[in-house]
Amino acid sequence: MTESPVHPDLWPAPHTSTAVDATVTVPGSKSVTNRGLVLASLAAEPGWLRHPLRSRDTLLMAEALRALGVGIEETVSSSSSATGSPDGSGEAWRVIPAGLHGPATVDVGNAGTVMRFLPPVAALADGPVRFDGDPRSYERPLGAVIEALRTLGARIDDDGRGSLPLTVHGGGALDGGPVEIDASSSSQFVSALLLSAPRFNQGVEVRHTGAVLPSLPHIRMTVDMLRSVGAQVDTPESGGEPNVWRVSPGAVLGRDLTVEPDLSNAQPFLAAALITGGRVTIPDWPEHTTQPGDALREIFTEMGGSYELTEQGLTFTGTGRVRGIDVDLGDVGELTPGIAAVAALADSESVLRGVAHLRLHETDRLAALTKEINELGGDVTETEDGLRIRPRPLHGGVFHTYHDHRMATAGAIIGLAVKGVQIENVATTAKTLPDFPRMWTGMLGLAGN
């Protein structure tokens, strides 16, 4: 686990003893925004992204694509209720494809989507593209993508590290074809190859050869978005071989895409309703979606709440009782920190399974959750593939975030029920949820940030 440096700014997590009753508008999906930016940049004609998320990860993606020659124009809709808000609501981005070119430098920050989705794009550019990022990005898995791209015809210099920093020597095209990859540490490995595949000379056939593939909803999201821009994709769900995805070569169409709210970022607000016995409404919750966050409806219901989904959105209601849960989160691993925080406040034991791959995320999330909850008086133990959480009375203290946005929101959830919790570096939430402190205090009807 990456050590969290001492940070001078500690945010006192708001505590409440009353039921929350609020409507919270959640910004657009990071996963949809960054996939949409990549596909629009590879298209044969301009396209639009409406209500995109403006956060560190998506701005890194946009700047990287601009460095490769793509035009991305930001506008604010006069008909929108928002007025240029930092989260991107009310905005539209016009993406104007151009000949991809180097030399260029890409700063990936600590964004898995940028460090994994863009090397295949860079292989299609004309010239060298250097990738670098935050120190933690050097530790995150990337070797499987590098080797797969080499198999498909790319030339990449990484000094044998199998990780960042690296340089992709784009040749203006990529052969493509069949490739085997072990994506058991991240489904993004598969999505990375699929997103650019229509532009490969032979398309691609990606065959996953490792253990259980995590986060399948994110691959389904990639496939659905590819099909929406005219790509032909064969998948296991459409009658193909298990663990094999095929994308045919062809033109990518420019589209007008409206980005859904980020359902995973709705998690702390739904959790607030659950643990306070209150009610929170998330407007514009889609009836059908590939976002992993949609699973929160059922998971939090099993933990003691109930929901109603209408044309206006999702309303979640707590009962004042929080139950433990035994659940496999392999497909929705990004929800684990928030679920662990709720489980620490439950009235019975919880077992969270299927998330060994979280040791390779922004930080080692399993180790981080264990340490931080236990230092507040909890009883969390790591298992081979997850966490066992035995509820105990918690007390205040500093909750470290390890530069991980979901650790910060997990700490805020606990602080809602436990007095004296202070979040170290709450600003890390800007990775995917800009202005979280203001949204959180606003939900509680509190002034300030």
CSV table of C-alpha atoms in Angstrom, one decimal:
chain,number,residue,atom,x,y,z
A,1,MET,CA,0.0,0.0,0.0
A,2,THR,CA,1.3,3.4,-0.9
A,3,GLU,CA,2.2,5.4,2.2
A,4,SER,CA,0.0,8.5,2.7
A,5,PRO,CA,2.0,11.6,3.4
A,6,VAL,CA,1.3,13.9,6.2
A,7,HIS,CA,-1.1,16.5,4.9
A,8,PRO,CA,-1.7,19.8,6.7
A,9,ASP,CA,-5.4,20.0,5.7
A,10,LEU,CA,-7.8,17.8,7.7
A,11,TRP,CA,-11.4,18.1,6.8
A,12,PRO,CA,-13.8,17.7,9.8
A,13,ALA,CA,-16.4,15.2,8.4
A,14,PRO,CA,-19.9,16.5,9.1
A,15,HIS,CA,-21.7,14.5,11.7
A,16,THR,CA,-25.5,14.3,12.1
A,17,SER,CA,-27.9,12.7,14.5
A,18,THR,CA,-31.0,13.4,12.3
A,19,ALA,CA,-32.4,11.8,9.2
A,20,VAL,CA,-31.1,13.1,5.9
A,21,ASP,CA,-33.7,14.4,3.4
A,22,ALA,CA,-32.2,15.8,0.2
A,23,THR,CA,-32.1,15.7,-3.5
A,24,VAL,CA,-28.5,15.5,-4.8
A,25,THR,CA,-27.7,16.0,-8.5
A,26,VAL,CA,-24.7,13.8,-9.3
A,27,PRO,CA,-22.2,14.9,-12.1
A,28,GLY,CA,-21.7,12.8,-15.2
A,29,SER,CA,-20.0,9.4,-15.4
A,30,LYS,CA,-16.2,9.4,-15.6
A,31,SER,CA,-16.3,6.0,-17.3
A,32,VAL,CA,-18.7,7.2,-20.0
A,33,THR,CA,-17.0,10.6,-20.4
A,34,ASN,CA,-13.6,9.1,-21.0
A,35,ARG,CA,-14.8,6.4,-23.3
A,36,GLY,CA,-16.8,8.9,-25.2
A,37,LEU,CA,-13.8,11.2,-25.6
A,38,VAL,CA,-11.7,8.4,-27.0
A,39,LEU,CA,-14.4,7.2,-29.5
A,40,ALA,CA,-15.2,10.7,-30.6
A,41,SER,CA,-11.5,11.4,-31.2
A,42,LEU,CA,-11.2,8.3,-33.5
A,43,ALA,CA,-14.4,9.2,-35.4
A,44,ALA,CA,-14.6,10.2,-39.1
A,45,GLU,CA,-16.6,13.3,-38.2
A,46,PRO,CA,-17.2,15.7,-35.3
A,47,GLY,CA,-19.3,14.6,-32.4
A,48,TRP,CA,-20.7,16.0,-29.1
A,49,LEU,CA,-20.5,14.9,-25.5
A,50,ARG,CA,-23.3,16.6,-23.5
A,51,HIS,CA,-23.1,16.9,-19.7
A,52,PRO,CA,-19.6,15.5,-19.5
A,53,LEU,CA,-17.9,15.2,-16.2
A,54,ARG,CA,-15.2,17.8,-15.6
A,55,SER,CA,-12.8,16.2,-13.1
A,56,ARG,CA,-9.1,15.6,-12.8
A,57,ASP,CA,-9.4,12.2,-14.7
A,58,THR,CA,-11.5,13.6,-17.6
A,59,LEU,CA,-9.6,16.8,-18.0
A,60,LEU,CA,-6.4,14.7,-18.1
A,61,MET,CA,-8.0,12.6,-20.9
A,62,ALA,CA,-9.1,15.7,-22.8
A,63,GLU,CA,-5.7,17.4,-22.5
A,64,ALA,CA,-4.0,14.2,-23.7
A,65,LEU,CA,-6.2,14.0,-26.8
A,66,ARG,CA,-5.6,17.7,-27.5
A,67,ALA,CA,-1.8,17.0,-27.3
A,68,LEU,CA,-2.4,14.3,-30.1
A,69,GLY,CA,-4.1,16.9,-32.3
A,70,VAL,CA,-7.8,16.4,-31.5
A,71,GLY,CA,-9.9,19.5,-31.2
A,72,ILE,CA,-12.1,19.6,-28.1
A,73,GLU,CA,-14.2,22.8,-27.7
A,74,GLU,CA,-16.1,23.4,-24.5
A,75,THR,CA,-19.4,25.2,-24.5
A,76,VAL,CA,-22.1,26.0,-21.9
A,77,SER,CA,-25.7,25.5,-22.9
A,78,SER,CA,-27.8,28.6,-22.3
A,79,SER,CA,-30.9,26.4,-21.9
A,80,SER,CA,-29.3,24.5,-19.0
A,81,SER,CA,-30.0,25.0,-15.4
A,82,ALA,CA,-26.3,25.0,-14.7
A,83,THR,CA,-24.0,27.9,-15.5
A,84,GLY,CA,-20.6,26.5,-16.3
A,85,SER,CA,-20.4,24.5,-13.1
A,86,PRO,CA,-17.1,22.8,-12.4
A,87,ASP,CA,-18.6,19.3,-12.6
A,88,GLY,CA,-19.6,19.8,-16.3
A,89,SER,CA,-23.3,19.8,-15.9
A,90,GLY,CA,-24.8,22.1,-18.4
A,91,GLU,CA,-21.8,21.8,-20.7
A,92,ALA,CA,-21.2,20.2,-24.0
A,93,TRP,CA,-17.9,19.3,-25.5
A,94,ARG,CA,-17.5,19.3,-29.3
A,95,VAL,CA,-14.9,16.8,-30.4
A,96,ILE,CA,-13.3,17.5,-33.7
A,97,PRO,CA,-11.1,14.5,-34.9
A,98,ALA,CA,-7.9,15.3,-36.7
A,99,GLY,CA,-4.8,13.4,-37.9
A,100,LEU,CA,-3.3,12.0,-34.7
A,101,HIS,CA,0.3,13.1,-34.4
A,102,GLY,CA,3.4,13.3,-32.2
A,103,PRO,CA,5.7,14.2,-30.7
A,104,ALA,CA,3.5,14.6,-27.7
A,105,THR,CA,3.6,14.1,-24.0
A,106,VAL,CA,0.7,12.7,-22.0
A,107,ASP,CA,0.2,13.2,-18.3
A,108,VAL,CA,-1.9,10.3,-17.0
A,109,GLY,CA,-2.0,11.6,-13.4
A,110,ASN,CA,-3.3,8.5,-11.6
A,111,ALA,CA,-6.1,7.8,-14.0
A,112,GLY,CA,-6.4,4.2,-15.1
A,113,THR,CA,-8.5,5.1,-18.1
A,114,VAL,CA,-5.9,7.5,-19.4
A,115,MET,CA,-2.9,5.3,-18.8
A,116,ARG,CA,-4.6,2.3,-20.4
A,117,PHE,CA,-7.0,3.6,-23.1
A,118,LEU,CA,-4.5,6.0,-24.7
A,119,PRO,CA,-1.4,3.9,-25.6
A,120,PRO,CA,-3.5,2.1,-28.3
A,121,VAL,CA,-4.6,5.5,-29.6
A,122,ALA,CA,-1.0,6.7,-29.6
A,123,ALA,CA,0.0,3.7,-31.7
A,124,LEU,CA,-2.3,5.2,-34.4
A,125,ALA,CA,-0.6,8.6,-34.2
A,126,ASP,CA,2.2,9.7,-36.5
A,127,GLY,CA,5.2,10.2,-34.2
A,128,PRO,CA,6.4,9.4,-30.6
A,129,VAL,CA,4.1,9.9,-27.6
A,130,ARG,CA,5.5,9.8,-24.1
A,131,PHE,CA,3.4,8.8,-21.2
A,132,ASP,CA,4.1,9.8,-17.6
A,133,GLY,CA,2.1,10.4,-14.5
A,134,ASP,CA,1.9,10.5,-10.7
A,135,PRO,CA,4.4,8.2,-8.7
A,136,ARG,CA,1.5,5.8,-7.9
A,137,SER,CA,0.9,5.4,-11.7
A,138,TYR,CA,4.3,3.7,-12.0
A,139,GLU,CA,3.1,0.9,-9.7
A,140,ARG,CA,-0.3,0.2,-11.4
A,141,PRO,CA,-0.5,-2.7,-13.8
A,142,LEU,CA,0.1,-1.9,-17.4
A,143,GLY,CA,2.4,-4.6,-18.7
A,144,ALA,CA,-0.3,-6.7,-20.2
A,145,VAL,CA,-1.5,-3.8,-22.4
A,146,ILE,CA,2.1,-3.1,-23.5
A,147,GLU,CA,2.7,-6.6,-24.5
A,148,ALA,CA,-0.7,-6.9,-26.3
A,149,LEU,CA,0.0,-3.8,-28.3
A,150,ARG,CA,3.4,-5.2,-29.3
A,151,THR,CA,1.7,-8.3,-30.5
A,152,LEU,CA,-0.6,-6.2,-32.6
A,153,GLY,CA,2.3,-4.4,-34.2
A,154,ALA,CA,3.1,-1.4,-31.9
A,155,ARG,CA,6.6,-0.2,-31.0
A,156,ILE,CA,6.8,0.8,-27.3
A,157,ASP,CA,9.9,1.7,-25.2
A,158,ASP,CA,9.4,1.0,-21.5
A,159,ASP,CA,13.0,0.0,-20.6
A,160,GLY,CA,11.6,-3.4,-19.7
A,161,ARG,CA,9.6,-2.2,-16.8
A,162,GLY,CA,6.1,-3.1,-18.1
A,163,SER,CA,4.9,0.1,-16.6
A,164,LEU,CA,5.0,3.8,-16.8
A,165,PRO,CA,6.9,5.9,-17.9
A,166,LEU,CA,7.0,4.8,-21.5
A,167,THR,CA,7.0,6.0,-25.1
A,168,VAL,CA,4.7,4.7,-27.9
A,169,HIS,CA,6.3,5.2,-31.3
A,170,GLY,CA,3.2,5.7,-33.4
A,171,GLY,CA,3.4,4.7,-37.0
A,172,GLY,CA,0.1,6.2,-38.2
A,173,ALA,CA,-1.6,2.7,-38.2
A,174,LEU,CA,-1.6,-0.6,-36.4
A,175,ASP,CA,-2.0,-4.1,-37.9
A,176,GLY,CA,-4.3,-5.5,-35.2
A,177,GLY,CA,-5.5,-9.0,-35.3
A,178,PRO,CA,-5.7,-11.7,-32.6
A,179,VAL,CA,-4.1,-11.2,-29.2
A,180,GLU,CA,-4.2,-13.0,-25.8
A,181,ILE,CA,-4.2,-11.0,-22.6
A,182,ASP,CA,-4.5,-11.7,-18.9
A,183,ALA,CA,-6.9,-9.0,-17.7
A,184,SER,CA,-7.6,-10.5,-14.3
A,185,SER,CA,-6.1,-7.5,-12.6
A,186,SER,CA,-8.2,-4.9,-14.5
A,187,SER,CA,-11.0,-5.1,-17.1
A,188,GLN,CA,-9.6,-1.8,-18.5
A,189,PHE,CA,-7.0,-4.0,-20.3
A,190,VAL,CA,-9.7,-5.4,-22.5
A,191,SER,CA,-11.6,-2.1,-22.9
A,192,ALA,CA,-8.3,-0.4,-23.9
A,193,LEU,CA,-7.8,-2.7,-26.9
A,194,LEU,CA,-11.5,-2.7,-27.9
A,195,LEU,CA,-12.0,1.1,-28.0
A,196,SER,CA,-9.4,1.7,-30.7
A,197,ALA,CA,-9.9,-1.6,-32.5
A,198,PRO,CA,-12.2,-0.3,-35.3
A,199,ARG,CA,-9.2,1.8,-36.5
A,200,PHE,CA,-6.8,-1.2,-36.6
A,201,ASN,CA,-6.2,-2.6,-40.0
A,202,GLN,CA,-7.5,-6.0,-39.0
A,203,GLY,CA,-9.7,-5.0,-36.1
A,204,VAL,CA,-8.9,-7.1,-33.0
A,205,GLU,CA,-9.7,-10.4,-31.4
A,206,VAL,CA,-9.1,-10.1,-27.7
A,207,ARG,CA,-8.9,-13.4,-25.7
A,208,HIS,CA,-8.7,-13.2,-22.0
A,209,THR,CA,-6.5,-16.0,-20.7
A,210,GLY,CA,-6.3,-15.4,-16.9
A,211,ALA,CA,-8.4,-16.0,-13.8
A,212,VAL,CA,-11.8,-14.5,-13.3
A,213,LEU,CA,-12.2,-11.2,-15.1
A,214,PRO,CA,-13.3,-8.4,-12.8
A,215,SER,CA,-15.7,-5.5,-13.5
A,216,LEU,CA,-17.5,-7.1,-16.4
A,217,PRO,CA,-20.1,-4.2,-16.5
A,218,HIS,CA,-17.3,-1.9,-17.6
A,219,ILE,CA,-16.5,-4.1,-20.6
A,220,ARG,CA,-20.2,-4.2,-21.4
A,221,MET,CA,-20.2,-0.4,-21.3
A,222,THR,CA,-17.3,-0.3,-23.7
A,223,VAL,CA,-19.1,-2.7,-26.1
A,224,ASP,CA,-22.4,-0.8,-26.0
A,225,MET,CA,-20.6,2.5,-26.7
A,226,LEU,CA,-18.6,1.0,-29.6
A,227,ARG,CA,-21.9,-0.3,-31.1
A,228,SER,CA,-23.4,3.1,-30.7
A,229,VAL,CA,-20.8,4.6,-33.0
A,230,GLY,CA,-21.2,2.0,-35.7
A,231,ALA,CA,-18.7,-0.7,-34.7
A,232,GLN,CA,-19.3,-4.3,-35.2
A,233,VAL,CA,-18.6,-6.2,-32.0
A,234,ASP,CA,-18.9,-9.9,-31.2
A,235,THR,CA,-19.0,-10.8,-27.5
A,236,PRO,CA,-19.6,-13.8,-25.3
A,237,GLU,CA,-23.1,-12.4,-24.5
A,238,SER,CA,-23.9,-12.3,-28.2
A,239,GLY,CA,-23.2,-16.0,-28.8
A,240,GLY,CA,-19.4,-15.8,-29.2
A,241,GLU,CA,-16.7,-17.7,-27.4
A,242,PRO,CA,-16.3,-17.2,-23.6
A,243,ASN,CA,-13.8,-14.6,-22.7
A,244,VAL,CA,-13.3,-13.5,-26.4
A,245,TRP,CA,-14.3,-10.1,-27.9
A,246,ARG,CA,-14.0,-9.3,-31.6
A,247,VAL,CA,-14.2,-5.9,-33.2
A,248,SER,CA,-14.2,-5.6,-37.0
A,249,PRO,CA,-12.3,-2.8,-38.7
A,250,GLY,CA,-14.4,0.1,-39.9
A,251,ALA,CA,-15.3,3.8,-39.6
A,252,VAL,CA,-16.2,5.3,-36.2
A,253,LEU,CA,-19.2,7.6,-36.5
A,254,GLY,CA,-19.4,11.0,-34.8
A,255,ARG,CA,-22.4,11.0,-32.4
A,256,ASP,CA,-24.3,13.2,-30.0
A,257,LEU,CA,-23.8,11.5,-26.7
A,258,THR,CA,-25.5,12.5,-23.4
A,259,VAL,CA,-23.4,11.4,-20.4
A,260,GLU,CA,-25.4,9.6,-17.6
A,261,PRO,CA,-24.9,10.7,-14.0
A,262,ASP,CA,-22.1,8.8,-12.4
A,263,LEU,CA,-23.9,6.2,-10.3
A,264,SER,CA,-20.9,5.1,-8.4
A,265,ASN,CA,-20.4,8.6,-7.2
A,266,ALA,CA,-24.0,8.6,-6.0
A,267,GLN,CA,-22.9,6.0,-3.4
A,268,PRO,CA,-22.0,8.2,-0.5
A,269,PHE,CA,-25.3,10.1,-0.8
A,270,LEU,CA,-27.4,6.9,-0.9
A,271,ALA,CA,-25.3,5.6,2.0
A,272,ALA,CA,-26.3,8.7,4.0
A,273,ALA,CA,-30.0,7.9,3.6
A,274,LEU,CA,-29.3,4.3,4.7
A,275,ILE,CA,-27.3,5.0,7.8
A,276,THR,CA,-29.4,8.0,9.0
A,277,GLY,CA,-32.8,6.4,8.3
A,278,GLY,CA,-33.4,9.3,5.8
A,279,ARG,CA,-34.2,9.8,2.2
A,280,VAL,CA,-32.1,10.9,-0.8
A,281,THR,CA,-33.2,11.4,-4.4
A,282,ILE,CA,-30.7,11.2,-7.3
A,283,PRO,CA,-32.3,12.8,-10.4
A,284,ASP,CA,-32.0,11.3,-13.8
A,285,TRP,CA,-31.0,7.8,-12.6
A,286,PRO,CA,-31.3,5.7,-15.8
A,287,GLU,CA,-33.8,2.8,-16.1
A,288,HIS,CA,-31.3,0.8,-18.0
A,289,THR,CA,-27.5,1.2,-17.8
A,290,THR,CA,-24.2,-0.7,-17.9
A,291,GLN,CA,-22.8,1.4,-15.0
A,292,PRO,CA,-21.6,-0.8,-12.1
A,293,GLY,CA,-23.1,1.8,-9.7
A,294,ASP,CA,-26.6,0.6,-10.6
A,295,ALA,CA,-26.0,-2.4,-8.3
A,296,LEU,CA,-26.2,0.0,-5.3
A,297,ARG,CA,-30.0,-0.2,-5.5
A,298,GLU,CA,-30.0,-3.9,-4.6
A,299,ILE,CA,-27.0,-4.0,-2.4
A,300,PHE,CA,-28.1,-1.1,-0.1
A,301,THR,CA,-31.7,-2.5,-0.1
A,302,GLU,CA,-30.2,-5.8,1.2
A,303,MET,CA,-28.4,-3.8,3.9
A,304,GLY,CA,-31.6,-2.3,5.2
A,305,GLY,CA,-33.1,0.3,2.9
A,306,SER,CA,-35.6,0.5,0.0
A,307,TYR,CA,-35.8,2.4,-3.3
A,308,GLU,CA,-38.2,3.7,-5.8
A,309,LEU,CA,-37.2,4.4,-9.4
A,310,THR,CA,-39.3,6.8,-11.4
A,311,GLU,CA,-38.9,9.1,-14.4
A,312,GLN,CA,-37.6,11.7,-12.0
A,313,GLY,CA,-34.8,9.5,-10.7
A,314,LEU,CA,-34.0,7.1,-7.8
A,315,THR,CA,-35.2,7.8,-4.3
A,316,PHE,CA,-33.5,5.7,-1.6
A,317,THR,CA,-35.0,5.5,1.9
A,318,GLY,CA,-33.3,4.1,5.0
A,319,THR,CA,-35.1,2.6,8.0
A,320,GLY,CA,-32.6,3.5,10.7
A,321,ARG,CA,-31.2,-0.1,10.8
A,322,VAL,CA,-28.2,-1.2,8.8
A,323,ARG,CA,-27.7,-4.9,8.3
A,324,GLY,CA,-24.5,-6.7,7.4
A,325,ILE,CA,-24.1,-8.4,4.0
A,326,ASP,CA,-22.3,-11.3,2.4
A,327,VAL,CA,-21.7,-10.3,-1.2
A,328,ASP,CA,-19.5,-10.9,-4.2
A,329,LEU,CA,-18.4,-7.5,-5.5
A,330,GLY,CA,-16.2,-8.9,-8.3
A,331,ASP,CA,-18.2,-7.1,-11.0
A,332,VAL,CA,-18.6,-3.9,-9.1
A,333,GLY,CA,-15.3,-3.6,-7.1
A,334,GLU,CA,-15.2,0.2,-7.2
A,335,LEU,CA,-18.2,0.2,-4.8
A,336,THR,CA,-16.2,-1.7,-2.1
A,337,PRO,CA,-14.9,1.3,-0.1
A,338,GLY,CA,-18.4,2.8,0.4
A,339,ILE,CA,-19.9,-0.6,1.2
A,340,ALA,CA,-17.2,-1.3,3.7
A,341,ALA,CA,-17.8,2.0,5.4
A,342,VAL,CA,-21.5,1.2,5.7
A,343,ALA,CA,-20.7,-2.3,6.9
A,344,ALA,CA,-18.6,-0.9,9.7
A,345,LEU,CA,-21.7,0.8,11.0
A,346,ALA,CA,-24.0,-2.3,10.6
A,347,ASP,CA,-25.5,-4.4,13.3
A,348,SER,CA,-24.0,-7.7,12.0
A,349,GLU,CA,-20.9,-9.1,10.3
A,350,SER,CA,-20.3,-8.5,6.6
A,351,VAL,CA,-18.1,-10.4,4.1
A,352,LEU,CA,-17.1,-8.6,0.9
A,353,ARG,CA,-15.7,-11.1,-1.7
A,354,GLY,CA,-14.3,-11.2,-5.2
A,355,VAL,CA,-12.2,-8.0,-5.0
A,356,ALA,CA,-8.6,-9.1,-4.7
A,357,HIS,CA,-7.9,-6.8,-7.7
A,358,LEU,CA,-8.5,-3.8,-5.5
A,359,ARG,CA,-5.0,-4.2,-4.2
A,360,LEU,CA,-3.9,-2.7,-7.5
A,361,HIS,CA,-6.1,0.3,-7.7
A,362,GLU,CA,-5.4,4.0,-6.8
A,363,THR,CA,-4.0,2.5,-3.6
A,364,ASP,CA,-4.2,-1.0,-2.1
A,365,ARG,CA,-7.8,-0.4,-1.2
A,366,LEU,CA,-8.2,-3.6,0.9
A,367,ALA,CA,-5.2,-2.7,3.1
A,368,ALA,CA,-6.1,0.9,3.3
A,369,LEU,CA,-9.7,0.2,4.4
A,370,THR,CA,-8.6,-2.3,7.0
A,371,LYS,CA,-6.0,0.1,8.5
A,372,GLU,CA,-8.2,3.2,8.5
A,373,ILE,CA,-11.4,1.6,9.8
A,374,ASN,CA,-9.5,-0.3,12.5
A,375,GLU,CA,-7.7,2.8,13.7
A,376,LEU,CA,-11.2,4.3,14.4
A,377,GLY,CA,-11.9,1.2,16.6
A,378,GLY,CA,-13.2,-1.2,13.9
A,379,ASP,CA,-12.6,-4.8,13.4
A,380,VAL,CA,-11.7,-5.5,9.8
A,381,THR,CA,-9.6,-8.3,8.5
A,382,GLU,CA,-8.3,-9.0,5.0
A,383,THR,CA,-9.2,-12.2,3.3
A,384,GLU,CA,-7.7,-13.7,0.2
A,385,ASP,CA,-10.1,-11.9,-2.0
A,386,GLY,CA,-11.8,-9.3,0.1
A,387,LEU,CA,-12.7,-8.1,3.6
A,388,ARG,CA,-14.4,-9.4,6.8
A,389,ILE,CA,-16.0,-6.6,8.8
A,390,ARG,CA,-17.2,-7.2,12.3
A,391,PRO,CA,-19.0,-4.0,13.6
A,392,ARG,CA,-17.7,-2.4,16.7
A,393,PRO,CA,-18.3,1.0,18.3
A,394,LEU,CA,-16.2,3.5,16.4
A,395,HIS,CA,-14.6,6.7,17.6
A,396,GLY,CA,-13.2,9.8,16.0
A,397,GLY,CA,-9.7,10.1,14.5
A,398,VAL,CA,-7.9,10.9,11.2
A,399,PHE,CA,-9.0,8.9,8.2
A,400,HIS,CA,-6.2,8.8,5.6
A,401,THR,CA,-7.1,8.7,1.9
A,402,TYR,CA,-3.8,7.7,0.1
A,403,HIS,CA,-4.7,10.0,-2.8
A,404,ASP,CA,-7.7,7.8,-3.4
A,405,HIS,CA,-11.1,9.5,-4.0
A,406,ARG,CA,-13.2,6.5,-2.9
A,407,MET,CA,-11.3,6.3,0.4
A,408,ALA,CA,-12.2,10.0,1.1
A,409,THR,CA,-15.9,9.4,0.5
A,410,ALA,CA,-15.8,6.2,2.6
A,411,GLY,CA,-14.4,8.3,5.4
A,412,ALA,CA,-17.2,10.9,5.0
A,413,ILE,CA,-19.8,8.1,5.3
A,414,ILE,CA,-18.3,6.9,8.6
A,415,GLY,CA,-18.0,10.5,9.8
A,416,LEU,CA,-21.7,11.0,9.3
A,417,ALA,CA,-22.4,8.5,12.1
A,418,VAL,CA,-19.2,8.9,14.2
A,419,LYS,CA,-18.2,12.2,15.8
A,420,GLY,CA,-14.7,13.5,15.4
A,421,VAL,CA,-13.7,11.9,12.1
A,422,GLN,CA,-11.2,14.0,10.1
A,423,ILE,CA,-10.5,13.3,6.4
A,424,GLU,CA,-6.9,13.8,5.3
A,425,ASN,CA,-6.7,15.4,1.8
A,426,VAL,CA,-10.4,15.4,1.0
A,427,ALA,CA,-9.5,17.3,-2.1
A,428,THR,CA,-8.5,14.0,-3.7
A,429,THR,CA,-12.3,13.6,-4.5
A,430,ALA,CA,-11.7,16.0,-7.4
A,431,LYS,CA,-10.5,13.0,-9.3
A,432,THR,CA,-14.1,12.0,-10.2
A,433,LEU,CA,-16.4,14.1,-8.0
A,434,PRO,CA,-15.5,17.8,-8.1
A,435,ASP,CA,-16.7,19.9,-5.1
A,436,PHE,CA,-17.6,16.9,-3.0
A,437,PRO,CA,-17.3,18.7,0.3
A,438,ARG,CA,-19.8,21.4,-0.8
A,439,MET,CA,-22.2,18.7,-2.1
A,440,TRP,CA,-21.9,16.8,1.2
A,441,THR,CA,-22.6,19.7,3.4
A,442,GLY,CA,-25.3,20.9,1.1
A,443,MET,CA,-27.0,17.5,1.4
A,444,LEU,CA,-27.0,18.1,5.2
A,445,GLY,CA,-28.3,21.6,4.9
A,446,LEU,CA,-25.1,23.0,6.3
A,447,ALA,CA,-23.3,26.2,5.1
A,448,GLY,CA,-19.7,26.4,4.2
A,449,ASN,CA,-17.4,23.6,2.9
